[in-house]
Every structure is written in C-alpha cells, then in structure tokens.
Coordinates of C-alpha atoms and ligand atoms in Angstrom, one line a residue:
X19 CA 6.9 -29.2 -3.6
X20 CA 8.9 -27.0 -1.2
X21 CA 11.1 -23.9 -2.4
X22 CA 13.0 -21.1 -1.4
X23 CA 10.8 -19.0 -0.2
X24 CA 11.5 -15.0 -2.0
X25 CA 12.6 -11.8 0.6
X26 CA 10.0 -10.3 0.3
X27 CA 7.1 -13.3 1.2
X28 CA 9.5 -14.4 3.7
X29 CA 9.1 -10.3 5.0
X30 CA 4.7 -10.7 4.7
X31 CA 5.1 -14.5 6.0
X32 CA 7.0 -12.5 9.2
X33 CA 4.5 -9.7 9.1
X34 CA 1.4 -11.8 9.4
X35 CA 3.1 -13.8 12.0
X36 CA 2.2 -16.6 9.8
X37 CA 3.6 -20.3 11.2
X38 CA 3.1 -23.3 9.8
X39 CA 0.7 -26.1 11.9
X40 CA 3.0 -28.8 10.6
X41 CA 6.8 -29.4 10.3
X42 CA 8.0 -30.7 7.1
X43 CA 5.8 -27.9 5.4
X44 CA 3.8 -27.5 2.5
X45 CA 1.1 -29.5 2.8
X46 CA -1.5 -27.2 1.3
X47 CA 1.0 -27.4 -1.9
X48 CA 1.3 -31.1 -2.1
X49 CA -2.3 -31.1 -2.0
X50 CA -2.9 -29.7 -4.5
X51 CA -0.5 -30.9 -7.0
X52 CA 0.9 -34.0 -6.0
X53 CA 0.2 -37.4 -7.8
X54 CA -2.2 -34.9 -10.0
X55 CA 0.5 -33.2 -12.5
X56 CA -1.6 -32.7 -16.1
X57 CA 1.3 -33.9 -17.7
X58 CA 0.8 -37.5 -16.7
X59 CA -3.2 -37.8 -19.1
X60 CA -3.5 -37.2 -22.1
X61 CA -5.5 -33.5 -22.6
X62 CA -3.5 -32.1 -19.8
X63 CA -6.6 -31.9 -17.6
X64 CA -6.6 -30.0 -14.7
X65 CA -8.8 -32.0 -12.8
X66 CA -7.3 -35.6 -12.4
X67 CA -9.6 -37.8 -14.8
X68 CA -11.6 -40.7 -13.3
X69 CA -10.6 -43.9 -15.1
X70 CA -14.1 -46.6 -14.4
X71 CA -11.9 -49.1 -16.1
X72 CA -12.3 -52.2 -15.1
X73 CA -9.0 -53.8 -17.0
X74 CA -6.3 -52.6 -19.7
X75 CA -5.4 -53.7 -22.8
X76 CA -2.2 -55.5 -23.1
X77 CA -0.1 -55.1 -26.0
X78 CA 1.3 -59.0 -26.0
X79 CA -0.1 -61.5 -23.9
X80 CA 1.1 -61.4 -20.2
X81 CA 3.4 -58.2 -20.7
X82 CA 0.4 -54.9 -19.5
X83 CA 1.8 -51.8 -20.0
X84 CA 1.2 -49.6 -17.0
X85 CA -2.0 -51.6 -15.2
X86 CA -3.5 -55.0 -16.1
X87 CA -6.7 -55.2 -14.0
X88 CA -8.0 -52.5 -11.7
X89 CA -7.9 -54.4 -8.7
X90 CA -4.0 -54.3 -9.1
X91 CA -3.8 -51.1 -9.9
X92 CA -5.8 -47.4 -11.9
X93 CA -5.0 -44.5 -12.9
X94 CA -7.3 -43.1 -10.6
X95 CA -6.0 -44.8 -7.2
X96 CA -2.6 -44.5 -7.5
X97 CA -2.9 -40.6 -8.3
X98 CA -5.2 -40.5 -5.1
X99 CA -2.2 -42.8 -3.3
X100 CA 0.9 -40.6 -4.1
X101 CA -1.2 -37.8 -2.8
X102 CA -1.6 -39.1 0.2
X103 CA 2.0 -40.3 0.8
X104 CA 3.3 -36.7 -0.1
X105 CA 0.6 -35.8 2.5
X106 CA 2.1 -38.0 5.6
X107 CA 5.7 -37.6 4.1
X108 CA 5.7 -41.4 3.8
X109 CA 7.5 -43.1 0.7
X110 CA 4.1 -45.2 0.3
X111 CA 0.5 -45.0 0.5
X112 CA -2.0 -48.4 -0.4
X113 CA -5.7 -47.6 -0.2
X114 CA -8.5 -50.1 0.8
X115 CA -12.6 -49.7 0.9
X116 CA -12.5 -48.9 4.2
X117 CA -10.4 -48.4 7.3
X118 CA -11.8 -51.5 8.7
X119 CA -10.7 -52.9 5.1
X120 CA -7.0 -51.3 6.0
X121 CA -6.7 -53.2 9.1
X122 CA -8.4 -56.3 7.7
X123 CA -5.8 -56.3 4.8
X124 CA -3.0 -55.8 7.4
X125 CA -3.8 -58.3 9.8
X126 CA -2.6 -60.9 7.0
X127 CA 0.6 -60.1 7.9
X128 CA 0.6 -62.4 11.1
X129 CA 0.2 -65.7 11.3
X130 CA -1.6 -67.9 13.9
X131 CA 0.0 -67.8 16.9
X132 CA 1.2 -64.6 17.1
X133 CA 0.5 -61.9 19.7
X134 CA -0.9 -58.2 19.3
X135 CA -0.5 -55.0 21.8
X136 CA -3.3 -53.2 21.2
X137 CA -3.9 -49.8 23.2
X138 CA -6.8 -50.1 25.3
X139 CA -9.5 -47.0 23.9
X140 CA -9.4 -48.0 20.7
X141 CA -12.0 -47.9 18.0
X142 CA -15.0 -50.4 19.2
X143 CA -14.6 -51.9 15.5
X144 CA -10.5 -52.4 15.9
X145 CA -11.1 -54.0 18.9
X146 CA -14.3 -56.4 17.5
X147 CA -12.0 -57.1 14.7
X148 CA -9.0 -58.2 17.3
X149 CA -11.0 -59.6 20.1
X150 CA -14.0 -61.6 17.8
X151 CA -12.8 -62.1 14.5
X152 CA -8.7 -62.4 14.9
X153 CA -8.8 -64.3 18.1
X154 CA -10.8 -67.0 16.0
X155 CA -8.0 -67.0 13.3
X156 CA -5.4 -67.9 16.8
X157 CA -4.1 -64.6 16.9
X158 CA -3.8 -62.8 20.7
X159 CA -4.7 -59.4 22.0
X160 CA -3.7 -57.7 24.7
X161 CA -5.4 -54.4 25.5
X162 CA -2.9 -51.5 27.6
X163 CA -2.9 -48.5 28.8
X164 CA -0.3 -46.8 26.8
X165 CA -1.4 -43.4 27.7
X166 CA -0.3 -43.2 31.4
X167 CA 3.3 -44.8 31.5
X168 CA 4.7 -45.8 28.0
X169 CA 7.6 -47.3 29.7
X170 CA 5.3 -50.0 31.0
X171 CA 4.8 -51.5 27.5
X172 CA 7.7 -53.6 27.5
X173 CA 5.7 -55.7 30.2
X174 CA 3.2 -56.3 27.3
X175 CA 5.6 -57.8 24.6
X176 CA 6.6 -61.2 23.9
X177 CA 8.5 -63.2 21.9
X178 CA 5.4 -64.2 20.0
X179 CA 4.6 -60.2 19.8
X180 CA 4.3 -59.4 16.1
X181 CA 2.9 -56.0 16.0
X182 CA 1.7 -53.0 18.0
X183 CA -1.7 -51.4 17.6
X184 CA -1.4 -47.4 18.8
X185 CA -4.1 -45.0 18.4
X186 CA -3.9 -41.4 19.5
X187 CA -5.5 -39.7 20.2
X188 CA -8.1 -42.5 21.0
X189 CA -11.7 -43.0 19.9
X190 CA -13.6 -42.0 22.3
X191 CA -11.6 -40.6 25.3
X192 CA -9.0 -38.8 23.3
X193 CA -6.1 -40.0 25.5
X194 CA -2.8 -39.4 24.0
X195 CA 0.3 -42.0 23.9
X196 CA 3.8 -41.0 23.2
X197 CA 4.3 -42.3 19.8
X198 CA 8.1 -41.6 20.0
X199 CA 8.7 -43.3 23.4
X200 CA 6.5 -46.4 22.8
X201 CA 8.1 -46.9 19.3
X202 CA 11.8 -46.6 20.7
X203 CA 11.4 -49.5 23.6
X204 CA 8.9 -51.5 21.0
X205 CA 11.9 -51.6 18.3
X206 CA 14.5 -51.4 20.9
X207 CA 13.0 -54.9 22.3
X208 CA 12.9 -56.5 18.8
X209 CA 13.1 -54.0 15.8
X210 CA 10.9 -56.6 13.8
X211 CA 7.5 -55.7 15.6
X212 CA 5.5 -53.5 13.3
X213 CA 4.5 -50.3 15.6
X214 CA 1.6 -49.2 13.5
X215 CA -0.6 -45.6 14.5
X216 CA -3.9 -44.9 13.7
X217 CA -3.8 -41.2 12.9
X218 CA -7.8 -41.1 12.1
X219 CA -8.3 -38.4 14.7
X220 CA -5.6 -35.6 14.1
X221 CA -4.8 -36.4 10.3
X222 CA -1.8 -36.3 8.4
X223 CA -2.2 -32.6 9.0
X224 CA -1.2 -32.6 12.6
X225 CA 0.6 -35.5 13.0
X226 CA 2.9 -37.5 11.6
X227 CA 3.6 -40.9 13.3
X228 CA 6.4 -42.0 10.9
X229 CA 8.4 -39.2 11.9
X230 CA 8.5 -40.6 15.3
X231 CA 9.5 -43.8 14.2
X232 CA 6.3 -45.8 13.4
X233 CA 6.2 -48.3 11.1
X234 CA 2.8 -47.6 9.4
X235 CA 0.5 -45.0 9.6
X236 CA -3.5 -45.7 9.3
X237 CA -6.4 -44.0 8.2
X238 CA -9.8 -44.0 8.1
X239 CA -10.2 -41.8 5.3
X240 CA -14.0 -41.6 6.0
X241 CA -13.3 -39.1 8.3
X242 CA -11.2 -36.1 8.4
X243 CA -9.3 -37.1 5.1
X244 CA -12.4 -37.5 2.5
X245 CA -13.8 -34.9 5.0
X246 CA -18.0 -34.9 3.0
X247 CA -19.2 -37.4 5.1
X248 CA -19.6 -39.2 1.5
X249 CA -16.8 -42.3 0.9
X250 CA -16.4 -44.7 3.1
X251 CA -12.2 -45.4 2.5
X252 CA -9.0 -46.7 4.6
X253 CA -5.3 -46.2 3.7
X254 CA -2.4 -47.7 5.0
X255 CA 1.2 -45.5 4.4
X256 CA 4.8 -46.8 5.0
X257 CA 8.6 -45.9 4.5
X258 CA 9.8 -49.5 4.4
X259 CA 10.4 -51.2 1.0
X260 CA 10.0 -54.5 2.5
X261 CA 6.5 -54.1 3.9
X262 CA 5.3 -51.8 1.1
X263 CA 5.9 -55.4 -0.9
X264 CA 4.2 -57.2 1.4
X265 CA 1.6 -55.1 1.9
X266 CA 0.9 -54.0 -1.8
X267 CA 0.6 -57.9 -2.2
X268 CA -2.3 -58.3 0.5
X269 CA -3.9 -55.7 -1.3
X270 CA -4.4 -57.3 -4.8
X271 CA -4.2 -60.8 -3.2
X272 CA -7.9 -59.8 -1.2
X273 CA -8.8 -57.1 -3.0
X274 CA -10.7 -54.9 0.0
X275 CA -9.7 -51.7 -2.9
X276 CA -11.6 -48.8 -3.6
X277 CA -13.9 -47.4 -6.5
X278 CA -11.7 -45.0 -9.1
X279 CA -14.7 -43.0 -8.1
X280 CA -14.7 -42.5 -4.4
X281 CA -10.1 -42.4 -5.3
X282 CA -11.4 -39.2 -7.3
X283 CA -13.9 -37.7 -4.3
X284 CA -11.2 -38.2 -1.7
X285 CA -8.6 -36.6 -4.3
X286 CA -10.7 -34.0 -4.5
X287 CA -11.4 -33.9 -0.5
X288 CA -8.2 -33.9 0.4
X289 CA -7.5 -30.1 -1.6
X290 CA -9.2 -28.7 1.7
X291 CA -7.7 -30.6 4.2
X292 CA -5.8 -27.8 5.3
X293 CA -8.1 -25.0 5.8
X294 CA -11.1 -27.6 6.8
X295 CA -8.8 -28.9 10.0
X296 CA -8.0 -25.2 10.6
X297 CA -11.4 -24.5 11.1
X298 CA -12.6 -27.7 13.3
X299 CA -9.7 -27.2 15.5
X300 CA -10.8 -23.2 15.7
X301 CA -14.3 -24.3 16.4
X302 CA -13.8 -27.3 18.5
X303 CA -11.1 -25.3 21.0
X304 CA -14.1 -22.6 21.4
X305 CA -16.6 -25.0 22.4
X306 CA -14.1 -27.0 24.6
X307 CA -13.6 -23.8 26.3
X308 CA -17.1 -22.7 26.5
X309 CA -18.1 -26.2 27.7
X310 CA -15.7 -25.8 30.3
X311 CA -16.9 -23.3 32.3
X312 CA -20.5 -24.4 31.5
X313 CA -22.3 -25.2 35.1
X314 CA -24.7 -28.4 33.5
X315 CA -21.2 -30.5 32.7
X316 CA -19.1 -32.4 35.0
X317 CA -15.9 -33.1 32.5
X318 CA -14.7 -32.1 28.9
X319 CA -12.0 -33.8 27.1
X320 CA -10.3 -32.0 24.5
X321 CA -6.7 -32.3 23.8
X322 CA -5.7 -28.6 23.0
X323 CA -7.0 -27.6 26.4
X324 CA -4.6 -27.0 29.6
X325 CA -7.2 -29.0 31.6
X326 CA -6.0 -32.5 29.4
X327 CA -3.9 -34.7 31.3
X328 CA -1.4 -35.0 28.7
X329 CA -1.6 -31.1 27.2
X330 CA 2.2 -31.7 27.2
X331 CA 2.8 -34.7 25.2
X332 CA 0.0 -32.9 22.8
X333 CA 2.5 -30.0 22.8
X334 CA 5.3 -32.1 21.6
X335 CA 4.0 -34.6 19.7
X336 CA 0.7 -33.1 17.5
X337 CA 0.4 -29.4 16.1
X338 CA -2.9 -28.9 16.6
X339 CA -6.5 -30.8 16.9
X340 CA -9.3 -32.1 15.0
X341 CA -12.7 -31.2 15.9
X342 CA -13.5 -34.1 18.2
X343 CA -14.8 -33.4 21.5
X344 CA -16.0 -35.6 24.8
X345 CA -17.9 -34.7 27.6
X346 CA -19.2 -35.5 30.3
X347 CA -22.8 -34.0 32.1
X348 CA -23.4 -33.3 35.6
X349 CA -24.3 -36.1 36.7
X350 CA -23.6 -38.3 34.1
X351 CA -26.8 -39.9 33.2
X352 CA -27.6 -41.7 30.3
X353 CA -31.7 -39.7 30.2
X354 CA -29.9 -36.8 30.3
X355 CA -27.5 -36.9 27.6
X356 CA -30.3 -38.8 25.7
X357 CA -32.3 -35.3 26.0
X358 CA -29.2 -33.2 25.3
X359 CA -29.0 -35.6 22.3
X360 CA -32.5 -35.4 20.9
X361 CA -33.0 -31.6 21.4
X362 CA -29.6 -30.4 19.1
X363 CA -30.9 -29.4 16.0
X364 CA -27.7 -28.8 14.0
X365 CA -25.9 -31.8 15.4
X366 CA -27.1 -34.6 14.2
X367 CA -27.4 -37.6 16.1
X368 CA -25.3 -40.1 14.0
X369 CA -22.1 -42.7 14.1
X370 CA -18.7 -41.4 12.6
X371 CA -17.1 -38.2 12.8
X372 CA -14.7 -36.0 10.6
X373 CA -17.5 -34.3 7.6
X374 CA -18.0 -30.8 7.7
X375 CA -21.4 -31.1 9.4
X376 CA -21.0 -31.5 12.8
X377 CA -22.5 -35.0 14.3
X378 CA -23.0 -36.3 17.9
X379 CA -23.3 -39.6 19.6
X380 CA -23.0 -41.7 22.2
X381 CA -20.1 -44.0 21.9
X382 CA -21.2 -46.4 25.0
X383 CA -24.7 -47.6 22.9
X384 CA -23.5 -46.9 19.4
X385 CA -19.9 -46.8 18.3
X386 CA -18.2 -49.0 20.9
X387 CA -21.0 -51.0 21.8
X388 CA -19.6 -53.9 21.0
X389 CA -16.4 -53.3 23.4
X390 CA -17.8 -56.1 27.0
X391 CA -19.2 -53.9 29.1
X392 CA -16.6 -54.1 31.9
X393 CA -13.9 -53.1 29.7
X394 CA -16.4 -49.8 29.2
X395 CA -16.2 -49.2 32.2
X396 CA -13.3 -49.6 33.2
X397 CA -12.1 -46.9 30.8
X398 CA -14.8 -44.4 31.5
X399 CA -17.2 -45.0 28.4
X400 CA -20.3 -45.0 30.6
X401 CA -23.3 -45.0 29.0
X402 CA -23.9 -40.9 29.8
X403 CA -20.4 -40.2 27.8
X404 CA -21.0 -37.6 24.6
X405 CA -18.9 -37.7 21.5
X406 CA -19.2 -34.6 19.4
X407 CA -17.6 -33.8 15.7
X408 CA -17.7 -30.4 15.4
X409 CA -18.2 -29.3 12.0
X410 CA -17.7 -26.4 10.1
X411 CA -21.3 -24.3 10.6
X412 CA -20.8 -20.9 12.4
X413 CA -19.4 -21.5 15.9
X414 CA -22.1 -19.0 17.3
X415 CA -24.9 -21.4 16.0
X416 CA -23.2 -24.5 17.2
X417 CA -22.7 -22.4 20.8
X418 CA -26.5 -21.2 20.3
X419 CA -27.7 -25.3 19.7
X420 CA -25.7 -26.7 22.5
X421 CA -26.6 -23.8 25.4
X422 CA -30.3 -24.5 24.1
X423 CA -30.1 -28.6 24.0
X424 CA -28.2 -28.0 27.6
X425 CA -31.3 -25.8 29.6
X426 CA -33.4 -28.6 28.1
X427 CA -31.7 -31.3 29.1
X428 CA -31.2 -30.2 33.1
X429 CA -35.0 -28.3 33.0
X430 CA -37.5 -30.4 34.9
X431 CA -34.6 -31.9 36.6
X432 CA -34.9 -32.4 40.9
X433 CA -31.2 -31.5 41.0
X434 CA -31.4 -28.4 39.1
Ligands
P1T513 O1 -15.4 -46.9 9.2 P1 -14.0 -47.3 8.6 O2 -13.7 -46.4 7.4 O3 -13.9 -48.7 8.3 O4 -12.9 -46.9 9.6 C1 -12.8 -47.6 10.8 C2 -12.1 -46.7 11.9 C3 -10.8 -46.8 12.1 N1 -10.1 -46.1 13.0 C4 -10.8 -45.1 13.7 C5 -10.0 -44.3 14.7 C6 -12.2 -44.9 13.5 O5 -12.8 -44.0 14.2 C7 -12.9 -45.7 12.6 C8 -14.3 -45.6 12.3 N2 -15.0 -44.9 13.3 C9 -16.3 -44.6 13.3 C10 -17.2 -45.0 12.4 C11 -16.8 -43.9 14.5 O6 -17.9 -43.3 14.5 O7 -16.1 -43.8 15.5

C-alpha cells in the first residue's frame, strides 16, 4: 500500500519531523486495508464480515469452490492471515489457537532424532514444550546463550540440528540476540536448518526477523498483536514456498486453528497496533527511566535504555520497544516484591502481557515456573524478579501506583 508521497506532505512530513518506527513503511496503511478490501464480500462491507461457517457448499462432488471445510480454510482467517503477512512483510502468514498451538504445529516438522538450538531465556512454556513434551517424542534441546557471543552458536549445531529456536528480546530478561549474525553462521553451516524468531515481545511493528534472514517469524498473538487481553491466538509467517506447503499442511492435518471469531477480534486488534505500541513504548521508556533512579531498586531491564547491555544491537536491529519491563528490588527478596505486588492497584497481578491494561507478575513462581530451578538461576529469574506490561492508562497514574506500592513495600523494613 505504499505511494509516492505528494510535495507538499513530504514538506509537513519534514516539518513535523515525522520518521517512521519501521523500515519497509506503511504499516498503519496495511493495517488497515490489507486482506480486508470490500470488494472481495458481497455488500461491500466495510468491516470484514465474520463467516461462523463451519463448511461450504460444493458445486460437484470433491471440486469446493474457494473453501471446503473451515478447518482448511474461511473467509474470515485468511483475511485476518494476509493482514498479518502484509504486516511482517512476509509472503505468508498460517494462524493457530494459540502460540503454544504455533509451535506445537511446527514442531511436526522434525522427526525423531533430530536436534533443536533453543536460546536459553525463553518462554517457560517453549521450553516445557521442548524439554517435557518434545524430548518424549526423541527430539533434543539444547539451551544457549545467544545473547552474549552469537559467534559461539556454531558450537551448538550438529548434523542432527534441524532448527533454531531465537527469541528476542526474551521472556523474562529481555536479552537481545543478533538475529542477523546468528542466522548467517546458522545457514552458513547448513542452509537447511530452519532459524525461526519469536517476535512476541517487539511485534511486527518493531521488528522484522525475516528481513534479517530468518526463516519464520512467530507470534503469540495474545499479546501485543490482538492487543485486548481477549483471544488467546498464535501465527506462524514465512517467505519460503516450500515450507509455507509444509506448514499450511500441519495446519489442516492437526487442526490447532482459530475461531472465524477471535480471526475477526484480532483483525480488528491489529487496526491499532501502530499507535497502541507507540504508546507502551512512550510509557514503558518513562517508567524504565523513573525506575532507574529510584533508591528502593537494585536493577531495571529495559531495552531502549543506555543502561541495557546490548542498547547497541537494539539500535540496529529493533526500532523501538514494547511495554515490557523487568526489575529488580533492593535487595531482591521474594516478601518484598510479593508486597510491591499486592499493594499496585492499577497493575494487576496476572500471567501474560501485551493488553492495554497494564499487568504484573512474577515470572520465577508463575510464568516460568516450570523452567528446573537451577536453570532459573542460573539466568537470573530469582524468585524476587518483577515482570511488568505497561499498558496504556495515564503514565502519571501508573508513576503514582508504583511510587505508592514501592514506600509500602521497603516501610517496616530493618534495612530501610
Ligand atoms: O499463550 P500463547 O498464545 O500460547 O503463547 C505462548 C507464548 C509464546 N511466546 C512468547 C514469547 C510468550 O510470551 C508466550 C506466552 N507468554 C505468556 C503467557 C506470559 O505471560 O509470558
């Protein structure tokens, strides 16, 4: 949907200092219109119609005209699907019922015997799935720190390597790893391992994986994507024919698809991706800062602040942030983030992340409590760690809630 733009916009675009977050462009537009032209129902509705069908009438026996049976295909998924591939500027998108569902769906694409590089903070669920459920099925995972020296992950592969499992920034330390780097040795070392990235936390709004050279892109469109807190949804997106086939196969074959009606609500989600991530990174970068100077915490993670070890590679590789934060109190113990915790009254206390209420948890007991214990710690998820979604209330409240929570969780304390 991109154009010329006219002298004179290009004159206000200049005069408002206005730059795009994202290269590639127009992904407001695509939004917006893409997948969703009236033309294409009868009516010419505005609004893409929600098609509850279950299955479509065939004019001779074994010959359907444009779907057969929804869990092959709807009117309502694939508009939702070609929105979201405009979205990533990937030739393909296949959505599942959830991003758990995704993965699931994807992993049929080894076989026993194979081998996967997985990096090491990943979601506690991707790494249940891996270390519980694939392991079973006599599939290996290996679990690296991709964040500190790419280079090193050529150590990790083997002949027997079929795919590589990148997430950045990572769930719930929000370390970054080079997509471009990683990708290039991967492929370089044997172009047919997949190189997938789970782009959950900074959306296909700020970051675009297949640009670099992944293979697939992966969301939980729960999150950011959906963005209401109300759908629970995955999508997968690819350039290459050959596993589009593959893939689009897996998806009929198990059938982990979503409702036509949660396709419509993410549709319709997805119109305010643009101005909802604008707003959570504004909000987020604000408290990260605030939180920094604050005298009750020990540590904030944040990627758009200097203080992040990689603020570099974030530079480079991601045009902005979501509204996840992590951080760490003085002291870092568990009572006292429990009493940070229970004393926020506009953040609730709940798993997931990405709506535009803002939420807060701790991943060590709740998300990634099923990651062993020493692998916790050895990453740094100790049970005091805080995991915060900033939503999109007024900042000044969210500032006002956290300073309170904070003098209640250090009062009555012998250190302070
Ligand atoms: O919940 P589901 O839609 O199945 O998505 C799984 C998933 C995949 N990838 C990442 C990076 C995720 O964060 C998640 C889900 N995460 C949470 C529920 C959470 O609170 O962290």
């Amino acid at each position: 949907m991109e154009g010329e733009l006219s002298a004179p916009l290009q004159k206000a675009d200049k005069d408002e200092e206005y730059q795009r977050e994202t290269p590639g462009t127009g992904i407001e537009t695509d939004a917006i219109h893409v997948g969703q032209e009236p033309e294409r129902w009868p009516g010419q509705a505005v609004v893409p119609p929600i098609s509850m069908a279950t299955t479509f009438k065939q004019l001779e026996p074994g010959k359907p005209v444009l779907y057969e049976y929804s869990r092959c295909g709807n009117p309502t998924r694939q508009c939702l699907e070609e929105c979201l591939a405009s979205l990533e500027k990937a030739k393909y998108a296949l959505t599942f019922s959830s991003g758990l569902g995704a993965t699931t769906t994807l992993m049929f694409m080894l076989k026993s015997g194979d081998h996967i590089v997985s990096i090491d903070d990943v979601y506690g669920g991707t790494g249940r799935l891996f270390r519980r459920c694939m392991a079973q099925m006599g599939v290996e995972s290996s679990f690296v720190d991709m964040s500190t020296d790419p280079s090193s992950i050529v150590k990790h592969l083997k002949p027997t390597t079929r795919l590589v499992w990148i997430e950045t920034p990572t769930n719930p330390l929000l370390k970054l790893a080079d997509i471009k780097e990683i990708t290039t040795l991967v492929h370089k070392y044997d172009p047919k391992i997949m190189v997938l990235v789970d782009n959950t936390f900074a959306t296909s709004f700020y970051q675009r994986p297949l640009e670099l050279g992944a293979d697939f892109v992966l969301h939980s469109l729960t999150k950011y994507m959906n963005g209401h807190s109300d759908v629970v949804m995955g999508c997968i997106m690819m350039n290459n024919e050959e596993y589009y086939k593959q893939l689009s196969f897996l998806q009929y074959a198990i059938g982990a698809v979503p409702s036509p009606f949660d396709c419509y609500l993410v549709n319709r989600g997805l119109k305010t991706l643009a101005v909802r991530m604008r707003q959570h990174m504004s909000s987020a970068l604000r408290i990260a800062k605030y939180l920094e100077k604050h005298k009750y915490i020990e540590r904030v993670i944040y990627p758009g602040l200097e203080s992040h070890p990689q603020y570099e590679l974030y530079k480079k590789q991601m045009s902005g942030f979501s509204g996840m934060i992590s951080l760490y109190l003085k002291g870092d113990e568990v009572e006292k983030s429990q009493r940070f915790l229970k004393h926020l009254k506009l953040f609730t206390t709940a798993e997931s992340l990405g709506g535009y209420e803002s939420l807060v948890e701790l991943p060590a007991i709740m998300t990634h409590a099923s990651v062993p214990e020493e692998h916790r710690r050895e990453l740094g998820i100790t049970d005091g760690l805080i995991r915060i979604s900033v939503g999109l209330e007024d900042v000044r409240d969210l500032l006002n809630d956290i300073e309170s929570a904070l003098q209640y969780a250090f009062s009555d304390t012998k250190n302070n």
